[in-house]
PDB file of C-alpha atoms in Angstrom:
ATOM      1  CA  UNK P   1      -0.005  -0.200   0.125  1.00 57.00           C
ATOM      2  CA  UNK P   2       2.647   2.487   0.895  1.00 54.00           C
ATOM      3  CA  UNK P   3       4.430   1.602  -2.183  1.00 52.00           C
ATOM      4  CA  UNK P   4       1.439   2.933  -4.286  1.00 55.00           C
ATOM      5  CA  UNK P   5       1.246   5.969  -1.832  1.00 53.00           C
ATOM      6  CA  UNK P   6       5.220   6.690  -2.730  1.00 52.00           C
ATOM      7  CA  UNK P   7       4.012   6.436  -6.401  1.00 51.00           C
ATOM      8  CA  UNK P   8       1.354   9.032  -6.026  1.00 49.00           C
ATOM      9  CA  UNK P   9       3.931  11.439  -4.381  1.00 54.00           C
ATOM     10  CA  UNK P  10       6.508  10.894  -7.417  1.00 47.00           C
ATOM     11  CA  UNK P  11       3.615  11.621  -9.672  1.00 50.00           C
ATOM     12  CA  UNK P  12       3.105  14.847  -7.597  1.00 50.00           C
ATOM     13  CA  UNK P  13       6.303  15.960  -8.643  1.00 44.00           C
ATOM     14  CA  UNK P  14       5.626  15.011 -12.436  1.00 44.00           C
ATOM     15  CA  UNK P  15       2.204  16.465 -12.229  1.00 46.00           C
ATOM     16  CA  UNK P  16       3.521  19.986 -11.249  1.00 49.00           C
ATOM     17  CA  UNK P  17       6.327  19.800 -13.587  1.00 43.00           C
ATOM     18  CA  UNK P  18       4.044  19.807 -16.508  1.00 42.00           C
ATOM     19  CA  UNK P  19       2.953  23.145 -15.472  1.00 45.00           C
ATOM     20  CA  UNK P  20       6.128  24.746 -15.938  1.00 41.00           C
ATOM     21  CA  UNK P  21       6.960  26.524 -19.573  1.00 45.00           C
ATOM     22  CA  UNK P  22      10.224  28.162 -20.619  1.00 46.00           C
ATOM     23  CA  UNK P  23      10.045  31.494 -19.686  1.00 55.00           C
ATOM     24  CA  UNK P  24       7.402  31.371 -17.456  1.00 66.00           C
ATOM     25  CA  UNK P  25       6.780  31.443 -13.449  1.00 72.00           C
ATOM     26  CA  UNK P  26       5.606  28.299 -11.534  1.00 70.00           C
ATOM     27  CA  UNK P  27       1.935  27.306 -11.734  1.00 82.00           C
ATOM     28  CA  UNK P  28      -0.290  24.753 -10.435  1.00 85.00           C
ATOM     29  CA  UNK P  29      -2.900  23.677 -12.838  1.00 84.00           C
ATOM     30  CA  UNK P  30      -6.680  24.860 -11.809  1.00 87.00           C
ATOM     31  CA  UNK P  31      -5.304  27.195  -9.091  1.00 93.00           C
ATOM     32  CA  UNK P  32      -5.625  30.865  -8.425  1.00 96.00           C
ATOM     33  CA  UNK P  33      -4.370  33.313  -6.202  1.00 97.00           C
ATOM     34  CA  UNK P  34      -6.128  35.602  -3.821  1.00 98.00           C
ATOM     35  CA  UNK P  35      -4.778  38.256  -1.674  1.00 98.00           C
ATOM     36  CA  UNK P  36      -5.743  38.927   1.745  1.00 98.00           C
ATOM     37  CA  UNK P  37      -5.083  41.000   4.990  1.00 98.00           C
ATOM     38  CA  UNK P  38      -6.023  39.765   7.954  1.00 98.00           C
ATOM     39  CA  UNK P  39      -7.784  42.227  10.313  1.00 98.00           C
ATOM     40  CA  UNK P  40      -6.556  40.343  13.533  1.00 98.00           C
ATOM     41  CA  UNK P  41      -2.444  40.516  12.927  1.00 98.00           C
ATOM     42  CA  UNK P  42      -2.408  43.421  10.284  1.00 98.00           C
ATOM     43  CA  UNK P  43      -0.336  40.531   8.010  1.00 98.00           C
ATOM     44  CA  UNK P  44      -0.992  39.954   4.465  1.00 98.00           C
ATOM     45  CA  UNK P  45      -1.095  36.516   3.105  1.00 98.00           C
ATOM     46  CA  UNK P  46      -2.016  34.560  -0.143  1.00 98.00           C
ATOM     47  CA  UNK P  47      -4.878  32.459  -0.483  1.00 98.00           C
ATOM     48  CA  UNK P  48      -4.072  29.616  -2.907  1.00 98.00           C
ATOM     49  CA  UNK P  49      -7.120  28.034  -4.292  1.00 98.00           C
ATOM     50  CA  UNK P  50      -7.742  24.765  -6.380  1.00 97.00           C
ATOM     51  CA  UNK P  51     -10.703  24.289  -7.895  1.00 97.00           C
ATOM     52  CA  UNK P  52     -11.735  20.570  -8.572  1.00 96.00           C
ATOM     53  CA  UNK P  53     -11.521  19.066 -12.116  1.00 90.00           C
ATOM     54  CA  UNK P  54     -15.509  19.046 -12.539  1.00 90.00           C
ATOM     55  CA  UNK P  55     -16.043  22.856 -10.829  1.00 96.00           C
ATOM     56  CA  UNK P  56     -17.117  24.524 -14.059  1.00 94.00           C
ATOM     57  CA  UNK P  57     -18.890  21.875 -15.837  1.00 94.00           C
ATOM     58  CA  UNK P  58     -21.352  21.393 -12.665  1.00 95.00           C
ATOM     59  CA  UNK P  59     -23.511  23.691 -10.311  1.00 96.00           C
ATOM     60  CA  UNK P  60     -22.767  21.309  -7.008  1.00 96.00           C
ATOM     61  CA  UNK P  61     -21.655  22.715  -4.024  1.00 98.00           C
ATOM     62  CA  UNK P  62     -18.083  20.987  -2.840  1.00 98.00           C
ATOM     63  CA  UNK P  63     -16.073  20.215   0.495  1.00 98.00           C
ATOM     64  CA  UNK P  64     -13.599  22.837   1.592  1.00 98.00           C
ATOM     65  CA  UNK P  65     -10.324  21.366   2.291  1.00 98.00           C
ATOM     66  CA  UNK P  66      -8.225  24.092   4.152  1.00 98.00           C
ATOM     67  CA  UNK P  67      -4.091  23.530   4.471  1.00 98.00           C
ATOM     68  CA  UNK P  68      -1.153  25.465   6.023  1.00 97.00           C
ATOM     69  CA  UNK P  69       2.684  25.144   5.576  1.00 97.00           C
ATOM     70  CA  UNK P  70       1.880  25.954   1.855  1.00 96.00           C
ATOM     71  CA  UNK P  71       5.707  25.961   0.902  1.00 94.00           C
ATOM     72  CA  UNK P  72       5.322  22.477   0.298  1.00 95.00           C
ATOM     73  CA  UNK P  73       1.636  21.511   1.160  1.00 96.00           C
ATOM     74  CA  UNK P  74      -0.136  23.159  -1.752  1.00 95.00           C
ATOM     75  CA  UNK P  75       1.812  21.418  -4.414  1.00 95.00           C
ATOM     76  CA  UNK P  76       1.480  18.039  -2.769  1.00 96.00           C
ATOM     77  CA  UNK P  77      -2.140  18.606  -2.236  1.00 97.00           C
ATOM     78  CA  UNK P  78      -2.782  19.447  -5.835  1.00 95.00           C
ATOM     79  CA  UNK P  79      -0.836  16.471  -7.118  1.00 95.00           C
ATOM     80  CA  UNK P  80      -2.429  13.804  -5.171  1.00 97.00           C
ATOM     81  CA  UNK P  81      -5.608  15.365  -5.955  1.00 97.00           C
ATOM     82  CA  UNK P  82      -4.765  15.333  -9.781  1.00 95.00           C
ATOM     83  CA  UNK P  83      -4.959  11.693  -9.357  1.00 96.00           C
ATOM     84  CA  UNK P  84      -7.201  10.653  -7.102  1.00 97.00           C
ATOM     85  CA  UNK P  85      -9.880  13.166  -7.142  1.00 96.00           C
ATOM     86  CA  UNK P  86     -13.079  11.881  -8.861  1.00 94.00           C
ATOM     87  CA  UNK P  87     -11.597   8.042  -8.351  1.00 96.00           C
ATOM     88  CA  UNK P  88     -10.958   7.445  -4.911  1.00 98.00           C
ATOM     89  CA  UNK P  89     -12.441  10.579  -3.628  1.00 98.00           C
ATOM     90  CA  UNK P  90     -15.083  13.117  -4.081  1.00 97.00           C
ATOM     91  CA  UNK P  91     -14.287  16.118  -5.665  1.00 97.00           C
ATOM     92  CA  UNK P  92     -13.396  19.223  -3.262  1.00 98.00           C
ATOM     93  CA  UNK P  93     -11.712  22.521  -3.538  1.00 98.00           C
ATOM     94  CA  UNK P  94      -8.830  23.421  -1.376  1.00 98.00           C
ATOM     95  CA  UNK P  95      -7.543  26.559  -0.319  1.00 98.00           C
ATOM     96  CA  UNK P  96      -3.989  27.003   1.215  1.00 98.00           C
ATOM     97  CA  UNK P  97      -2.671  29.607   3.217  1.00 98.00           C
ATOM     98  CA  UNK P  98       0.822  31.100   2.576  1.00 98.00           C
ATOM     99  CA  UNK P  99       3.071  32.504   5.318  1.00 98.00           C
ATOM    100  CA  UNK P 100       2.686  36.314   5.717  1.00 98.00           C
ATOM    101  CA  UNK P 101       4.334  38.371   3.566  1.00 97.00           C
ATOM    102  CA  UNK P 102       7.739  39.824   4.208  1.00 96.00           C
ATOM    103  CA  UNK P 103       8.119  37.348   7.448  1.00 97.00           C
ATOM    104  CA  UNK P 104      10.853  34.695   7.237  1.00 97.00           C
ATOM    105  CA  UNK P 105       8.466  31.493   6.988  1.00 98.00           C
ATOM    106  CA  UNK P 106       9.771  29.999  10.539  1.00 98.00           C
ATOM    107  CA  UNK P 107       8.772  33.044  12.004  1.00 98.00           C
ATOM    108  CA  UNK P 108       5.357  33.211  10.692  1.00 98.00           C
ATOM    109  CA  UNK P 109       4.529  29.536  11.217  1.00 98.00           C
ATOM    110  CA  UNK P 110       5.733  30.103  14.778  1.00 98.00           C
ATOM    111  CA  UNK P 111       3.733  32.933  15.401  1.00 98.00           C
ATOM    112  CA  UNK P 112       0.575  31.777  13.612  1.00 98.00           C
ATOM    113  CA  UNK P 113       0.720  28.030  14.336  1.00 98.00           C
ATOM    114  CA  UNK P 114       1.610  28.141  18.364  1.00 98.00           C
ATOM    115  CA  UNK P 115      -1.064  28.501  21.003  1.00 98.00           C
ATOM    116  CA  UNK P 116       1.192  30.189  23.706  1.00 98.00           C
ATOM    117  CA  UNK P 117       4.020  32.650  24.040  1.00 98.00           C
ATOM    118  CA  UNK P 118       6.821  30.530  25.026  1.00 98.00           C
ATOM    119  CA  UNK P 119      10.253  32.699  24.607  1.00 98.00           C
ATOM    120  CA  UNK P 120      12.412  29.629  26.209  1.00 97.00           C
ATOM    121  CA  UNK P 121      11.195  27.030  24.249  1.00 98.00           C
ATOM    122  CA  UNK P 122      14.306  25.050  22.990  1.00 97.00           C
ATOM    123  CA  UNK P 123      12.609  22.969  20.171  1.00 97.00           C
ATOM    124  CA  UNK P 124      11.410  25.319  18.281  1.00 97.00           C
ATOM    125  CA  UNK P 125      12.868  26.885  14.993  1.00 97.00           C
ATOM    126  CA  UNK P 126      15.198  29.760  16.613  1.00 97.00           C
ATOM    127  CA  UNK P 127      14.786  31.954  19.831  1.00 97.00           C
ATOM    128  CA  UNK P 128      14.041  35.278  17.290  1.00 97.00           C
ATOM    129  CA  UNK P 129      10.850  32.628  16.391  1.00 98.00           C
ATOM    130  CA  UNK P 130      10.082  32.211  19.763  1.00 98.00           C
ATOM    131  CA  UNK P 131       9.708  36.121  20.833  1.00 98.00           C
ATOM    132  CA  UNK P 132       6.807  36.053  18.139  1.00 98.00           C
ATOM    133  CA  UNK P 133       4.893  32.818  19.653  1.00 98.00           C
ATOM    134  CA  UNK P 134       1.929  32.196  20.770  1.00 98.00           C
ATOM    135  CA  UNK P 135      -0.410  33.849  18.467  1.00 98.00           C
ATOM    136  CA  UNK P 136      -2.541  31.050  17.110  1.00 98.00           C
ATOM    137  CA  UNK P 137      -5.743  32.926  18.585  1.00 98.00           C
ATOM    138  CA  UNK P 138      -5.474  35.734  16.058  1.00 98.00           C
ATOM    139  CA  UNK P 139      -4.913  33.412  13.248  1.00 98.00           C
ATOM    140  CA  UNK P 140      -8.057  31.278  13.997  1.00 98.00           C
ATOM    141  CA  UNK P 141      -9.949  34.467  14.166  1.00 98.00           C
ATOM    142  CA  UNK P 142      -8.577  35.216  10.882  1.00 98.00           C
ATOM    143  CA  UNK P 143      -9.377  31.877   9.422  1.00 98.00           C
ATOM    144  CA  UNK P 144     -13.035  32.055  10.926  1.00 98.00           C
ATOM    145  CA  UNK P 145     -14.306  35.351  10.198  1.00 98.00           C
ATOM    146  CA  UNK P 146     -12.210  36.272   6.791  1.00 98.00           C
ATOM    147  CA  UNK P 147     -10.745  33.120   5.243  1.00 98.00           C
ATOM    148  CA  UNK P 148     -13.543  30.843   5.302  1.00 98.00           C
ATOM    149  CA  UNK P 149     -16.741  33.530   4.499  1.00 98.00           C
ATOM    150  CA  UNK P 150     -14.378  34.736   1.534  1.00 98.00           C
ATOM    151  CA  UNK P 151     -14.255  30.968   0.415  1.00 98.00           C
ATOM    152  CA  UNK P 152     -18.422  30.781   1.110  1.00 98.00           C
ATOM    153  CA  UNK P 153     -18.907  34.317  -0.755  1.00 98.00           C
ATOM    154  CA  UNK P 154     -16.506  33.209  -3.728  1.00 98.00           C
ATOM    155  CA  UNK P 155     -17.050  29.679  -4.774  1.00 98.00           C
ATOM    156  CA  UNK P 156     -19.703  27.072  -4.602  1.00 98.00           C
ATOM    157  CA  UNK P 157     -18.622  25.682  -0.895  1.00 98.00           C
ATOM    158  CA  UNK P 158     -20.339  23.006   0.998  1.00 98.00           C
ATOM    159  CA  UNK P 159     -20.303  24.988   4.281  1.00 97.00           C
ATOM    160  CA  UNK P 160     -21.221  21.863   6.042  1.00 98.00           C
ATOM    161  CA  UNK P 161     -18.151  19.800   5.223  1.00 98.00           C
ATOM    162  CA  UNK P 162     -15.061  21.940   6.216  1.00 98.00           C
ATOM    163  CA  UNK P 163     -11.775  19.984   6.682  1.00 98.00           C
ATOM    164  CA  UNK P 164      -8.766  21.168   8.336  1.00 98.00           C
ATOM    165  CA  UNK P 165      -5.234  19.868   7.429  1.00 98.00           C
ATOM    166  CA  UNK P 166      -2.074  20.444   9.450  1.00 98.00           C
ATOM    167  CA  UNK P 167       1.222  18.844   9.703  1.00 98.00           C
ATOM    168  CA  UNK P 168       3.929  19.467  12.469  1.00 98.00           C
ATOM    169  CA  UNK P 169       3.082  22.750  14.032  1.00 98.00           C
ATOM    170  CA  UNK P 170       0.209  22.481  11.887  1.00 98.00           C
ATOM    171  CA  UNK P 171      -0.991  19.595  13.706  1.00 98.00           C
ATOM    172  CA  UNK P 172      -0.692  21.212  16.791  1.00 98.00           C
ATOM    173  CA  UNK P 173      -2.701  24.182  15.389  1.00 98.00           C
ATOM    174  CA  UNK P 174      -5.277  21.634  14.456  1.00 98.00           C
ATOM    175  CA  UNK P 175      -5.688  20.001  17.928  1.00 98.00           C
ATOM    176  CA  UNK P 176      -5.833  23.880  19.330  1.00 98.00           C
ATOM    177  CA  UNK P 177      -8.750  24.722  17.272  1.00 98.00           C
ATOM    178  CA  UNK P 178     -10.513  21.654  18.336  1.00 98.00           C
ATOM    179  CA  UNK P 179     -10.290  22.064  21.958  1.00 98.00           C
ATOM    180  CA  UNK P 180     -11.427  25.978  21.735  1.00 98.00           C
ATOM    181  CA  UNK P 181     -13.457  25.912  18.687  1.00 98.00           C
ATOM    182  CA  UNK P 182     -14.406  22.479  17.539  1.00 98.00           C
ATOM    183  CA  UNK P 183     -17.206  23.306  15.250  1.00 98.00           C
ATOM    184  CA  UNK P 184     -14.944  25.635  13.224  1.00 98.00           C
ATOM    185  CA  UNK P 185     -14.219  22.565  10.898  1.00 98.00           C
ATOM    186  CA  UNK P 186     -16.071  19.278  10.610  1.00 98.00           C
ATOM    187  CA  UNK P 187     -13.470  17.349  10.260  1.00 98.00           C
ATOM    188  CA  UNK P 188      -9.230  17.233  10.834  1.00 98.00           C
ATOM    189  CA  UNK P 189      -6.471  15.607   9.185  1.00 98.00           C
ATOM    190  CA  UNK P 190      -3.743  16.095  11.644  1.00 98.00           C
ATOM    191  CA  UNK P 191      -0.378  14.606  11.366  1.00 98.00           C
ATOM    192  CA  UNK P 192       2.774  14.618  13.307  1.00 98.00           C
ATOM    193  CA  UNK P 193       1.105  17.097  15.829  1.00 98.00           C
ATOM    194  CA  UNK P 194       4.012  18.973  18.018  1.00 98.00           C
ATOM    195  CA  UNK P 195       2.239  18.004  21.295  1.00 98.00           C
ATOM    196  CA  UNK P 196       5.978  18.713  22.927  1.00 98.00           C
ATOM    197  CA  UNK P 197       5.858  22.484  22.481  1.00 98.00           C
ATOM    198  CA  UNK P 198       5.481  24.775  25.747  1.00 98.00           C
ATOM    199  CA  UNK P 199       5.764  21.474  28.237  1.00 98.00           C
ATOM    200  CA  UNK P 200       3.230  20.038  26.312  1.00 98.00           C
ATOM    201  CA  UNK P 201       0.898  23.003  26.887  1.00 98.00           C
ATOM    202  CA  UNK P 202      -1.774  21.246  24.729  1.00 98.00           C
ATOM    203  CA  UNK P 203      -2.280  18.501  27.392  1.00 98.00           C
ATOM    204  CA  UNK P 204      -3.290  21.115  29.852  1.00 98.00           C
ATOM    205  CA  UNK P 205      -5.878  22.512  27.533  1.00 98.00           C
ATOM    206  CA  UNK P 206      -7.684  19.204  26.941  1.00 98.00           C
ATOM    207  CA  UNK P 207      -7.868  18.886  30.576  1.00 98.00           C
ATOM    208  CA  UNK P 208      -9.374  22.632  30.861  1.00 98.00           C
ATOM    209  CA  UNK P 209     -12.032  21.700  27.722  1.00 98.00           C
ATOM    210  CA  UNK P 210     -12.582  18.173  29.704  1.00 98.00           C
ATOM    211  CA  UNK P 211     -13.775  20.070  32.509  1.00 98.00           C
ATOM    212  CA  UNK P 212     -16.555  22.160  30.615  1.00 97.00           C
ATOM    213  CA  UNK P 213     -17.717  19.642  28.094  1.00 98.00           C
ATOM    214  CA  UNK P 214     -18.637  16.313  27.592  1.00 97.00           C
ATOM    215  CA  UNK P 215     -19.542  16.727  24.087  1.00 98.00           C
ATOM    216  CA  UNK P 216     -16.773  17.069  21.051  1.00 98.00           C
ATOM    217  CA  UNK P 217     -18.469  17.441  17.720  1.00 98.00           C
ATOM    218  CA  UNK P 218     -15.695  16.330  15.294  1.00 98.00           C
ATOM    219  CA  UNK P 219     -13.989  13.873  12.905  1.00 98.00           C
ATOM    220  CA  UNK P 220     -10.363  13.786  13.548  1.00 98.00           C
ATOM    221  CA  UNK P 221      -7.826  11.556  12.112  1.00 98.00           C
ATOM    222  CA  UNK P 222      -4.242  11.716  13.591  1.00 98.00           C
ATOM    223  CA  UNK P 223      -1.159   9.870  11.644  1.00 98.00           C
ATOM    224  CA  UNK P 224       2.511  10.002  12.778  1.00 98.00           C
ATOM    225  CA  UNK P 225       5.734   8.301  10.896  1.00 98.00           C
ATOM    226  CA  UNK P 226       6.891   5.431  12.901  1.00 98.00           C
ATOM    227  CA  UNK P 227      10.350   7.146  12.603  1.00 98.00           C
ATOM    228  CA  UNK P 228       9.274  10.160  14.781  1.00 98.00           C
ATOM    229  CA  UNK P 229      10.655   9.147  17.898  1.00 98.00           C
ATOM    230  CA  UNK P 230       9.399  10.640  20.954  1.00 98.00           C
ATOM    231  CA  UNK P 231       6.689  12.161  19.014  1.00 98.00           C
ATOM    232  CA  UNK P 232       5.116   8.945  18.626  1.00 98.00           C
ATOM    233  CA  UNK P 233       5.031   8.353  22.413  1.00 98.00           C
ATOM    234  CA  UNK P 234       3.464  11.859  23.118  1.00 98.00           C
ATOM    235  CA  UNK P 235       0.454  11.183  20.326  1.00 98.00           C
ATOM    236  CA  UNK P 236      -0.369   7.792  22.098  1.00 98.00           C
ATOM    237  CA  UNK P 237      -0.476   9.507  25.100  1.00 98.00           C
ATOM    238  CA  UNK P 238      -2.572  12.139  23.889  1.00 98.00           C
ATOM    239  CA  UNK P 239      -4.794   9.427  22.075  1.00 98.00           C
ATOM    240  CA  UNK P 240      -5.315   7.473  25.817  1.00 98.00           C
ATOM    241  CA  UNK P 241      -6.637  10.511  27.331  1.00 98.00           C
ATOM    242  CA  UNK P 242      -9.194  10.870  24.698  1.00 98.00           C
ATOM    243  CA  UNK P 243      -9.854   7.449  24.883  1.00 98.00           C
ATOM    244  CA  UNK P 244     -10.775   7.720  28.809  1.00 98.00           C
ATOM    245  CA  UNK P 245     -13.022  11.075  28.012  1.00 98.00           C
ATOM    246  CA  UNK P 246     -15.138   9.188  25.936  1.00 97.00           C
ATOM    247  CA  UNK P 247     -16.678  12.637  24.483  1.00 98.00           C
ATOM    248  CA  UNK P 248     -20.160  12.311  22.916  1.00 98.00           C
ATOM    249  CA  UNK P 249     -20.220  13.340  19.463  1.00 98.00           C
ATOM    250  CA  UNK P 250     -16.189  12.509  18.634  1.00 98.00           C
ATOM    251  CA  UNK P 251     -15.569  10.355  15.819  1.00 98.00           C
ATOM    252  CA  UNK P 252     -11.421   9.928  16.022  1.00 98.00           C
ATOM    253  CA  UNK P 253      -8.607   7.679  15.130  1.00 98.00           C
ATOM    254  CA  UNK P 254      -4.826   7.390  14.907  1.00 97.00           C
ATOM    255  CA  UNK P 255      -2.583   5.397  12.889  1.00 98.00           C
ATOM    256  CA  UNK P 256       1.298   5.094  13.027  1.00 98.00           C
ATOM    257  CA  UNK P 257       2.656   5.001   9.340  1.00 98.00           C
ATOM    258  CA  UNK P 258       5.578   2.332   9.407  1.00 97.00           C
ATOM    259  CA  UNK P 259       8.869   3.335   8.497  1.00 96.00           C
ATOM    260  CA  UNK P 260       8.226   7.068   7.986  1.00 98.00           C
ATOM    261  CA  UNK P 261       9.803   9.605   9.212  1.00 98.00           C
ATOM    262  CA  UNK P 262       8.650  13.680  10.458  1.00 98.00           C
ATOM    263  CA  UNK P 263       9.171  14.683   6.682  1.00 97.00           C
ATOM    264  CA  UNK P 264       8.178  11.654   4.224  1.00 97.00           C
ATOM    265  CA  UNK P 265       4.861  11.203   6.215  1.00 98.00           C
ATOM    266  CA  UNK P 266       3.233  14.253   4.876  1.00 98.00           C
ATOM    267  CA  UNK P 267       2.080  13.108   1.578  1.00 98.00           C
ATOM    268  CA  UNK P 268       1.218   9.427   2.987  1.00 98.00           C
ATOM    269  CA  UNK P 269      -1.179  10.990   5.736  1.00 98.00           C
ATOM    270  CA  UNK P 270      -2.768  13.347   3.233  1.00 98.00           C
ATOM    271  CA  UNK P 271      -3.737  10.796   0.772  1.00 98.00           C
ATOM    272  CA  UNK P 272      -4.928   8.476   3.407  1.00 98.00           C
ATOM    273  CA  UNK P 273      -6.995  10.878   5.239  1.00 98.00           C
ATOM    274  CA  UNK P 274      -8.464  12.459   2.322  1.00 98.00           C
ATOM    275  CA  UNK P 275      -9.676   8.689   1.005  1.00 98.00           C
ATOM    276  CA  UNK P 276     -10.641   7.854   4.708  1.00 98.00           C
ATOM    277  CA  UNK P 277     -13.106  11.240   4.990  1.00 98.00           C
ATOM    278  CA  UNK P 278     -13.853  11.814   1.573  1.00 98.00           C
ATOM    279  CA  UNK P 279     -13.659   8.449  -0.298  1.00 98.00           C
ATOM    280  CA  UNK P 280     -16.216   7.383  -2.328  1.00 91.00           C
TER     281      UNK P 280
END
């Protein structure tokens, strides 16, 4: 099975390569760019919107899949969807949010994807990045109040079927959303979440959520590579806690993908997650 998924990743590169022409900039088929400024952190972003193949041939509404870390995720997602949409899964609209313009990508993702200010966190990208950490709340407000409404206004989005995809810090961000605003998305595909961040503060956030709630209305698929060391143990510990909570309305699973590293796992988990949630 994983050989097949690796073939999909190779095909991703080939599909993207076919979009490059002499003298032109790199483009991804069926994808357009929208510029947007956040009202909550005053940063400028780009939205990379990939429409499904059949979009202009129908009047139907499509599920929305939102992804982050677009320096690698949008091309990977586009290549995978080129092969499986309409075959293994139904067609979906994808929107990727860029890192903020004029900001080092590592500072941008630290600022936007981490839930707490942790200037002394040694596991992050750098000391400089940690000085802007902990602004996930503002970033989620941006997604909720600007990005999703813009997508609904501009495209035929089925607003009852929205999926958040996050990997690494993005997986941490997705877990933060799940514990603070779970109904923002109906489903989540979360890979290799950085649950270690800030002395595992996300575990404390889950405890706080559990004290106030017995319902968690979301579908979540957690994935991690088998070669990710202590992060595998962290995820298993988090899942064990969720098992004990028995939240009502919570449909969740987790999977360790054998022989995958923190870096090779993304294409595999995205493929499996999309098939699991939107498979025909």
